[in-house]
PDB file of C-alpha atoms in Angstrom:
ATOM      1  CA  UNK A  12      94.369 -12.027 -90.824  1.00 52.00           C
ATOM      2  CA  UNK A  13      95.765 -12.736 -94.540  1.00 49.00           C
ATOM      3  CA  UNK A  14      93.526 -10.345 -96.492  1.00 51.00           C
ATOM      4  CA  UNK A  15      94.429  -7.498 -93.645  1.00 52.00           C
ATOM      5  CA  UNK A  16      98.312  -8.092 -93.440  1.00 50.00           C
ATOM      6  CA  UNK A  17      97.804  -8.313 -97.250  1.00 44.00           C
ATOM      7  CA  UNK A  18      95.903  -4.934 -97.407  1.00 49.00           C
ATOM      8  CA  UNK A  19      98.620  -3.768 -95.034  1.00 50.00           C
ATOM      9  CA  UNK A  20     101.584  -4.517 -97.475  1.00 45.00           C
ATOM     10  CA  UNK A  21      99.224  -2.270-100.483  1.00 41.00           C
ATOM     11  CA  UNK A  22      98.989   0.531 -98.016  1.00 47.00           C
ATOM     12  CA  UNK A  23     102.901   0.393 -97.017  1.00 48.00           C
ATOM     13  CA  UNK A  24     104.027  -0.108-100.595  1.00 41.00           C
ATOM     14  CA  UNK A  25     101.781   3.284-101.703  1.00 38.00           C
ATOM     15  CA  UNK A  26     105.310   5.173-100.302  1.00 39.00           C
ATOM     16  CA  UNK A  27     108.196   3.022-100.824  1.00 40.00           C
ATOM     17  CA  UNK A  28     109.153  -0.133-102.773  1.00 43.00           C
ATOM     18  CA  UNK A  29     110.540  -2.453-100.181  1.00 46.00           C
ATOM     19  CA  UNK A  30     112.557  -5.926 -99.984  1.00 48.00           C
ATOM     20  CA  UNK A  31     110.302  -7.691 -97.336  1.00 50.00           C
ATOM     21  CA  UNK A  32     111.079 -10.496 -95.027  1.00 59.00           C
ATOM     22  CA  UNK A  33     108.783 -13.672 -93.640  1.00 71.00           C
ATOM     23  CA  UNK A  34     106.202 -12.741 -91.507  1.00 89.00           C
ATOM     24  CA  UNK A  35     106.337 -13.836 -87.791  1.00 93.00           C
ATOM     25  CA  UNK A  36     103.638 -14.519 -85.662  1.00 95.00           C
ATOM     26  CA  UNK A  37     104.269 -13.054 -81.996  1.00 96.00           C
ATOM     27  CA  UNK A  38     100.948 -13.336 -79.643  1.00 97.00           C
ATOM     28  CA  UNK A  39      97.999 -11.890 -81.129  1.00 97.00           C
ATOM     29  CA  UNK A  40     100.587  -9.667 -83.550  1.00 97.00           C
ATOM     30  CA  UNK A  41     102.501  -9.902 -86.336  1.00 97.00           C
ATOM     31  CA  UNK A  42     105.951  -8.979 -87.121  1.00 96.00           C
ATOM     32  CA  UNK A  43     107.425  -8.082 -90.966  1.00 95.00           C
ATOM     33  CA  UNK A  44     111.087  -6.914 -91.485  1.00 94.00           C
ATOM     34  CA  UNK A  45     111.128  -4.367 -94.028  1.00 92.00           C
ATOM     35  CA  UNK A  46     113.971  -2.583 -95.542  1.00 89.00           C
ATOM     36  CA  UNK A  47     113.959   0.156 -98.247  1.00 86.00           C
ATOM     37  CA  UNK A  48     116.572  -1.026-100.851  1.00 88.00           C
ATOM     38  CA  UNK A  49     117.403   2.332-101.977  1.00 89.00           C
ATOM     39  CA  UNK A  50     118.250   3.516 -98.561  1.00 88.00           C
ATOM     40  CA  UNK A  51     118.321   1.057 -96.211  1.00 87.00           C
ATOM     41  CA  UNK A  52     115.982   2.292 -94.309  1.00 87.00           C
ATOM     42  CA  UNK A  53     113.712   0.737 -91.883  1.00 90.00           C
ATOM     43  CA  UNK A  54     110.163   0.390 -92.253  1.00 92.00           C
ATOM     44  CA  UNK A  55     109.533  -2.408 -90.341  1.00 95.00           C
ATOM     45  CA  UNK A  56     105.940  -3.286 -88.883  1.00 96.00           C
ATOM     46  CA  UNK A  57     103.941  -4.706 -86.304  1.00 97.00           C
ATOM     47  CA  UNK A  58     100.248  -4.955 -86.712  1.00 97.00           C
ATOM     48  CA  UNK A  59      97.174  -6.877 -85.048  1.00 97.00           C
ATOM     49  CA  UNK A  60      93.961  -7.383 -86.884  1.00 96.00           C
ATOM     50  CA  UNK A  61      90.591  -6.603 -85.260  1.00 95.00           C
ATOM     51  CA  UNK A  62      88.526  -9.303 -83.405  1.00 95.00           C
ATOM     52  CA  UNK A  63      85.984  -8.954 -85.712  1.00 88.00           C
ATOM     53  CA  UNK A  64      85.158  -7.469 -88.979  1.00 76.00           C
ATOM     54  CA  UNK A  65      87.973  -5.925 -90.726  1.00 84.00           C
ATOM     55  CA  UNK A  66      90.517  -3.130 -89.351  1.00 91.00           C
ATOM     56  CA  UNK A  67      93.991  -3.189 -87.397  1.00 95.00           C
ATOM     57  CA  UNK A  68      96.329  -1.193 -84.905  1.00 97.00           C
ATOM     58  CA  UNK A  69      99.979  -1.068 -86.353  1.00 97.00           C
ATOM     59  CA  UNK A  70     102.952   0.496 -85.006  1.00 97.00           C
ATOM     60  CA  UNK A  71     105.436   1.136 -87.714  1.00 96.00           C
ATOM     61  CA  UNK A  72     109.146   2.372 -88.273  1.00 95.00           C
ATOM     62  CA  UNK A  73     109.559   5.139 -91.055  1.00 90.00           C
ATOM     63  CA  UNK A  74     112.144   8.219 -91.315  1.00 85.00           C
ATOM     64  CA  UNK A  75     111.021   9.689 -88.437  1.00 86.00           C
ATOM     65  CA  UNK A  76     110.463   6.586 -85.654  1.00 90.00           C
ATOM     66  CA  UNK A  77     107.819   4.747 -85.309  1.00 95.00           C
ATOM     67  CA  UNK A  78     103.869   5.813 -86.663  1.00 95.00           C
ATOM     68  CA  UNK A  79     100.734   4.299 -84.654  1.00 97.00           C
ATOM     69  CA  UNK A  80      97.869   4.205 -87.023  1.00 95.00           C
ATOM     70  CA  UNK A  81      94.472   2.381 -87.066  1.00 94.00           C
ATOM     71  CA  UNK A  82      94.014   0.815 -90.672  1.00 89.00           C
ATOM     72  CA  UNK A  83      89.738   0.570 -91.412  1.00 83.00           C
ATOM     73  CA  UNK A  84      89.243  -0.604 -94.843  1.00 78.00           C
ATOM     74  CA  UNK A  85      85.668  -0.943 -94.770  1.00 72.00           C
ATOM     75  CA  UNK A  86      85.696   3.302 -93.675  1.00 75.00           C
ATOM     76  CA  UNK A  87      86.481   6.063 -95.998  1.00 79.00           C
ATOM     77  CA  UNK A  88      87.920   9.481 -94.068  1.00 82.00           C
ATOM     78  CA  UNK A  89      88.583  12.940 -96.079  1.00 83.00           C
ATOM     79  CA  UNK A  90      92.686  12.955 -96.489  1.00 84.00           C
ATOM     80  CA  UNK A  91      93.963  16.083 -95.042  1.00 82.00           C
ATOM     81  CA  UNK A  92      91.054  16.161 -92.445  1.00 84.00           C
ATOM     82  CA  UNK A  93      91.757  15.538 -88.734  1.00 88.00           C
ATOM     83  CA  UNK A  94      89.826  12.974 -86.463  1.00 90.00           C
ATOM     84  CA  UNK A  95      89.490  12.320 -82.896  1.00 92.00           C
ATOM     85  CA  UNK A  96      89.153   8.475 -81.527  1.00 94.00           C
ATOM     86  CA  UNK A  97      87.559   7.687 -78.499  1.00 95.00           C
ATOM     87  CA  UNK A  98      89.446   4.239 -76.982  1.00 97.00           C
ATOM     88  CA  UNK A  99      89.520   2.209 -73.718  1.00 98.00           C
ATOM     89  CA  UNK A 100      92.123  -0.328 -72.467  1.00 98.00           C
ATOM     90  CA  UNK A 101      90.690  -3.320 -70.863  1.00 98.00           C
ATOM     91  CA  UNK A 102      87.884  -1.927 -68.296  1.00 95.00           C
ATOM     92  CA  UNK A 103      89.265   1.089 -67.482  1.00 97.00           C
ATOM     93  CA  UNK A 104      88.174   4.902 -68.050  1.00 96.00           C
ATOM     94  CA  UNK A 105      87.319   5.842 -71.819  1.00 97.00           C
ATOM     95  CA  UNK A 106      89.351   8.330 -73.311  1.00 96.00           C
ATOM     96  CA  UNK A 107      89.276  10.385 -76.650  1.00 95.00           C
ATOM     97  CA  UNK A 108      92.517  11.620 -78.354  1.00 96.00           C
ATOM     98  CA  UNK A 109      92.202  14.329 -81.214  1.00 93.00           C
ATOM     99  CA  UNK A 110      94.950  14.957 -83.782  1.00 92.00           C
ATOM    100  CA  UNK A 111      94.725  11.795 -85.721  1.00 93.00           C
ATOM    101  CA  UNK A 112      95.067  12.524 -89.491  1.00 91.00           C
ATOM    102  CA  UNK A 113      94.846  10.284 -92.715  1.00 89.00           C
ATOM    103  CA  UNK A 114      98.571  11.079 -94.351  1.00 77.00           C
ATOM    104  CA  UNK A 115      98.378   9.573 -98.161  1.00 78.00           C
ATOM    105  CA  UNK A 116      95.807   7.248 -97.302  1.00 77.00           C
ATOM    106  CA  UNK A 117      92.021   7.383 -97.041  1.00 83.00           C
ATOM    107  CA  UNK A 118      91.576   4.342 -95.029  1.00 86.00           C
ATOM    108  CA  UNK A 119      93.870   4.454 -92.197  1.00 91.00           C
ATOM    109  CA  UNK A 120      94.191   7.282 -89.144  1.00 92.00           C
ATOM    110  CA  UNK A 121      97.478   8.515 -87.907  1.00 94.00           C
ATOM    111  CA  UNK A 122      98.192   9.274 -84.538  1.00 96.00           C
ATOM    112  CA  UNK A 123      99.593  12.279 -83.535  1.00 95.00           C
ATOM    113  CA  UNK A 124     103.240  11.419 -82.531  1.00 93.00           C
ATOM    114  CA  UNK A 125     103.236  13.451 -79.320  1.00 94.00           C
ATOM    115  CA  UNK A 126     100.744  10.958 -77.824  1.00 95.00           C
ATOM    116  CA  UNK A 127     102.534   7.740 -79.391  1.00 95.00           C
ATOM    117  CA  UNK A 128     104.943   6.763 -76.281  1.00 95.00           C
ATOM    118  CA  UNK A 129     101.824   7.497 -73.486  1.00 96.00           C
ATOM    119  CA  UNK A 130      99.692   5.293 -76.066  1.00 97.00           C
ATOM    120  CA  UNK A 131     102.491   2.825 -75.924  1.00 97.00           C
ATOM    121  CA  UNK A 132     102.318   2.372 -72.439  1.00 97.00           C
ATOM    122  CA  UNK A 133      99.287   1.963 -71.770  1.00 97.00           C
ATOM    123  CA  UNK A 134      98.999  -0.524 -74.386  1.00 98.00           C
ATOM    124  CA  UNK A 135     101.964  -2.259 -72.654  1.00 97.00           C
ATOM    125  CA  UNK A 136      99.899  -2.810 -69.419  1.00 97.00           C
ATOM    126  CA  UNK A 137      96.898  -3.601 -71.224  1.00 98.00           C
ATOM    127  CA  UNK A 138      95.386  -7.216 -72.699  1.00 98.00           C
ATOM    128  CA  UNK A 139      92.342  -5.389 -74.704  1.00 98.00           C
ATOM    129  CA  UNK A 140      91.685  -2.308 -76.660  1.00 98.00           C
ATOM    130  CA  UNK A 141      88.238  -0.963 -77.907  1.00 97.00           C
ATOM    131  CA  UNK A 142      88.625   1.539 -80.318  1.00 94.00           C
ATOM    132  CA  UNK A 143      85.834   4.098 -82.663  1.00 90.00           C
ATOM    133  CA  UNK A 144      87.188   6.560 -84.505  1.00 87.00           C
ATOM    134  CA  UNK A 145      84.621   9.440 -84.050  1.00 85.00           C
ATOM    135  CA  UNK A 146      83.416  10.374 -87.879  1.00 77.00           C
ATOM    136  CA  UNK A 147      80.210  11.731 -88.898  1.00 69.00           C
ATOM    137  CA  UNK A 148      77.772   8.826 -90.140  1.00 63.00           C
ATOM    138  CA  UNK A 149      80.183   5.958 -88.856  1.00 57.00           C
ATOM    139  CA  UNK A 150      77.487   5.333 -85.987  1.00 56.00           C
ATOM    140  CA  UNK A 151      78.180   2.844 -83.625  1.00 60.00           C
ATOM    141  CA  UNK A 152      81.792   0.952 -85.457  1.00 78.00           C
ATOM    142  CA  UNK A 153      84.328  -0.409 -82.807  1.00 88.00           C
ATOM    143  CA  UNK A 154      87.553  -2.357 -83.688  1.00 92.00           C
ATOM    144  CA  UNK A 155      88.510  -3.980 -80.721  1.00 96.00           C
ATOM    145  CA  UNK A 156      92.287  -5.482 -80.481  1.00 98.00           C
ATOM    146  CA  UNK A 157      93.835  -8.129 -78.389  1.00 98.00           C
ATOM    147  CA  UNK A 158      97.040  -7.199 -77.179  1.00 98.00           C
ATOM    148  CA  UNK A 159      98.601 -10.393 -76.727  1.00 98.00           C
ATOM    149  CA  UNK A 160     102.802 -10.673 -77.560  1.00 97.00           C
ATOM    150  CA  UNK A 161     102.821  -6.601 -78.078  1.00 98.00           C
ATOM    151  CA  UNK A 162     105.797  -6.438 -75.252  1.00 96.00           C
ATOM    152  CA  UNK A 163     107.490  -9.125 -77.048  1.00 96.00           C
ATOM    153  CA  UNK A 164     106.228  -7.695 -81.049  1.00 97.00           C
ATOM    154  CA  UNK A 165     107.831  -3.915 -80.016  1.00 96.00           C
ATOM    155  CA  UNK A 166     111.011  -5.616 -79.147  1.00 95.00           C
ATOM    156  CA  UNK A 167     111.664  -6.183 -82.698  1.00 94.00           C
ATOM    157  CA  UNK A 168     111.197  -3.203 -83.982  1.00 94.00           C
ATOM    158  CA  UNK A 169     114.745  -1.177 -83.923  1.00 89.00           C
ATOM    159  CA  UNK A 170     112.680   2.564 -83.681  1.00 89.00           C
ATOM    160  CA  UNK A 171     111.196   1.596 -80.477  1.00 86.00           C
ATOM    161  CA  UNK A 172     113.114   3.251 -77.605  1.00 76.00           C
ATOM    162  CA  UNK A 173     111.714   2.144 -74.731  1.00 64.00           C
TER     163      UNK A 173
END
């Protein structure tokens, strides 16, 4: 969990210097208060770490709301390029969403933020999510997520409207 939140705070700090806060540890997530000093801003984060291997689900505040990406260090996607992801929540029906991009970053997938509050939901009534981003060569790679404390994680965040 320390080398991903670590690899986390590299990836968030590519955009903005920030003035960061302790972390804290809600259910299977964890919660950092982040503040741009320039702006004031929030950029606060929540973000779970895969069950195994290495790879986490954040949901993060920025200019415009909050951002849902999937951060895979061990994967390298084309920036500019669009993926799909094919997911499940606990044991029900798998699904694939399309329209998730890589922004700045070449190991992390964006979701497209007209799926983000449906997404949300169903993560809200859900204790497990299996995850593989659909890339040529990437084979059989799932990141599965415990979803422990996320009802209790999103409450902190001040972008989440729900």
């Amino acid at each position: 969990m320390k080398k991903f939140l670590t690899s986390l705070l590299v990836l968030s700090s590519l955009s903005i210097q920030t003035t960061l806060a302790a972390d804290v540890a809600i259910g299977n997530f964890l919660y950092r208060e982040v503040i741009d000093p320039l702006d004031d801003s929030n950029r606060s984060f929540i973000a779970t770490s895969a069950v195994e291997g290495t790879g986490g689900l954040v949901w993060k505040c920025g200019i415009e709301g909050v951002s849902v990406f999937v951060y895979h260090p061990d994967e390298g996607y084309e920036k500019g390029e669009e993926y799909s992801i094919t997911y499940r929540f606990d044991k029900r029906e798998t699904e694939q969403m399309g329209g998730w991009h890589t922004g700045s970053s070449n190991t992390a997938l964006f979701m497209d933020s007209s799926y983000i509050n449906v997404f949300t939901v169903e993560a809200l009534l859900s204790k497990q999510l299996v995850m593989r981003p659909n890339k040529p060569g990437i084979g059989l790679n799932v990141l599965t997520f415990k979803l422990d404390g996320l009802i209790s994680a999103l409450n902190e965040l001040s972008c989440i409207d729900f």
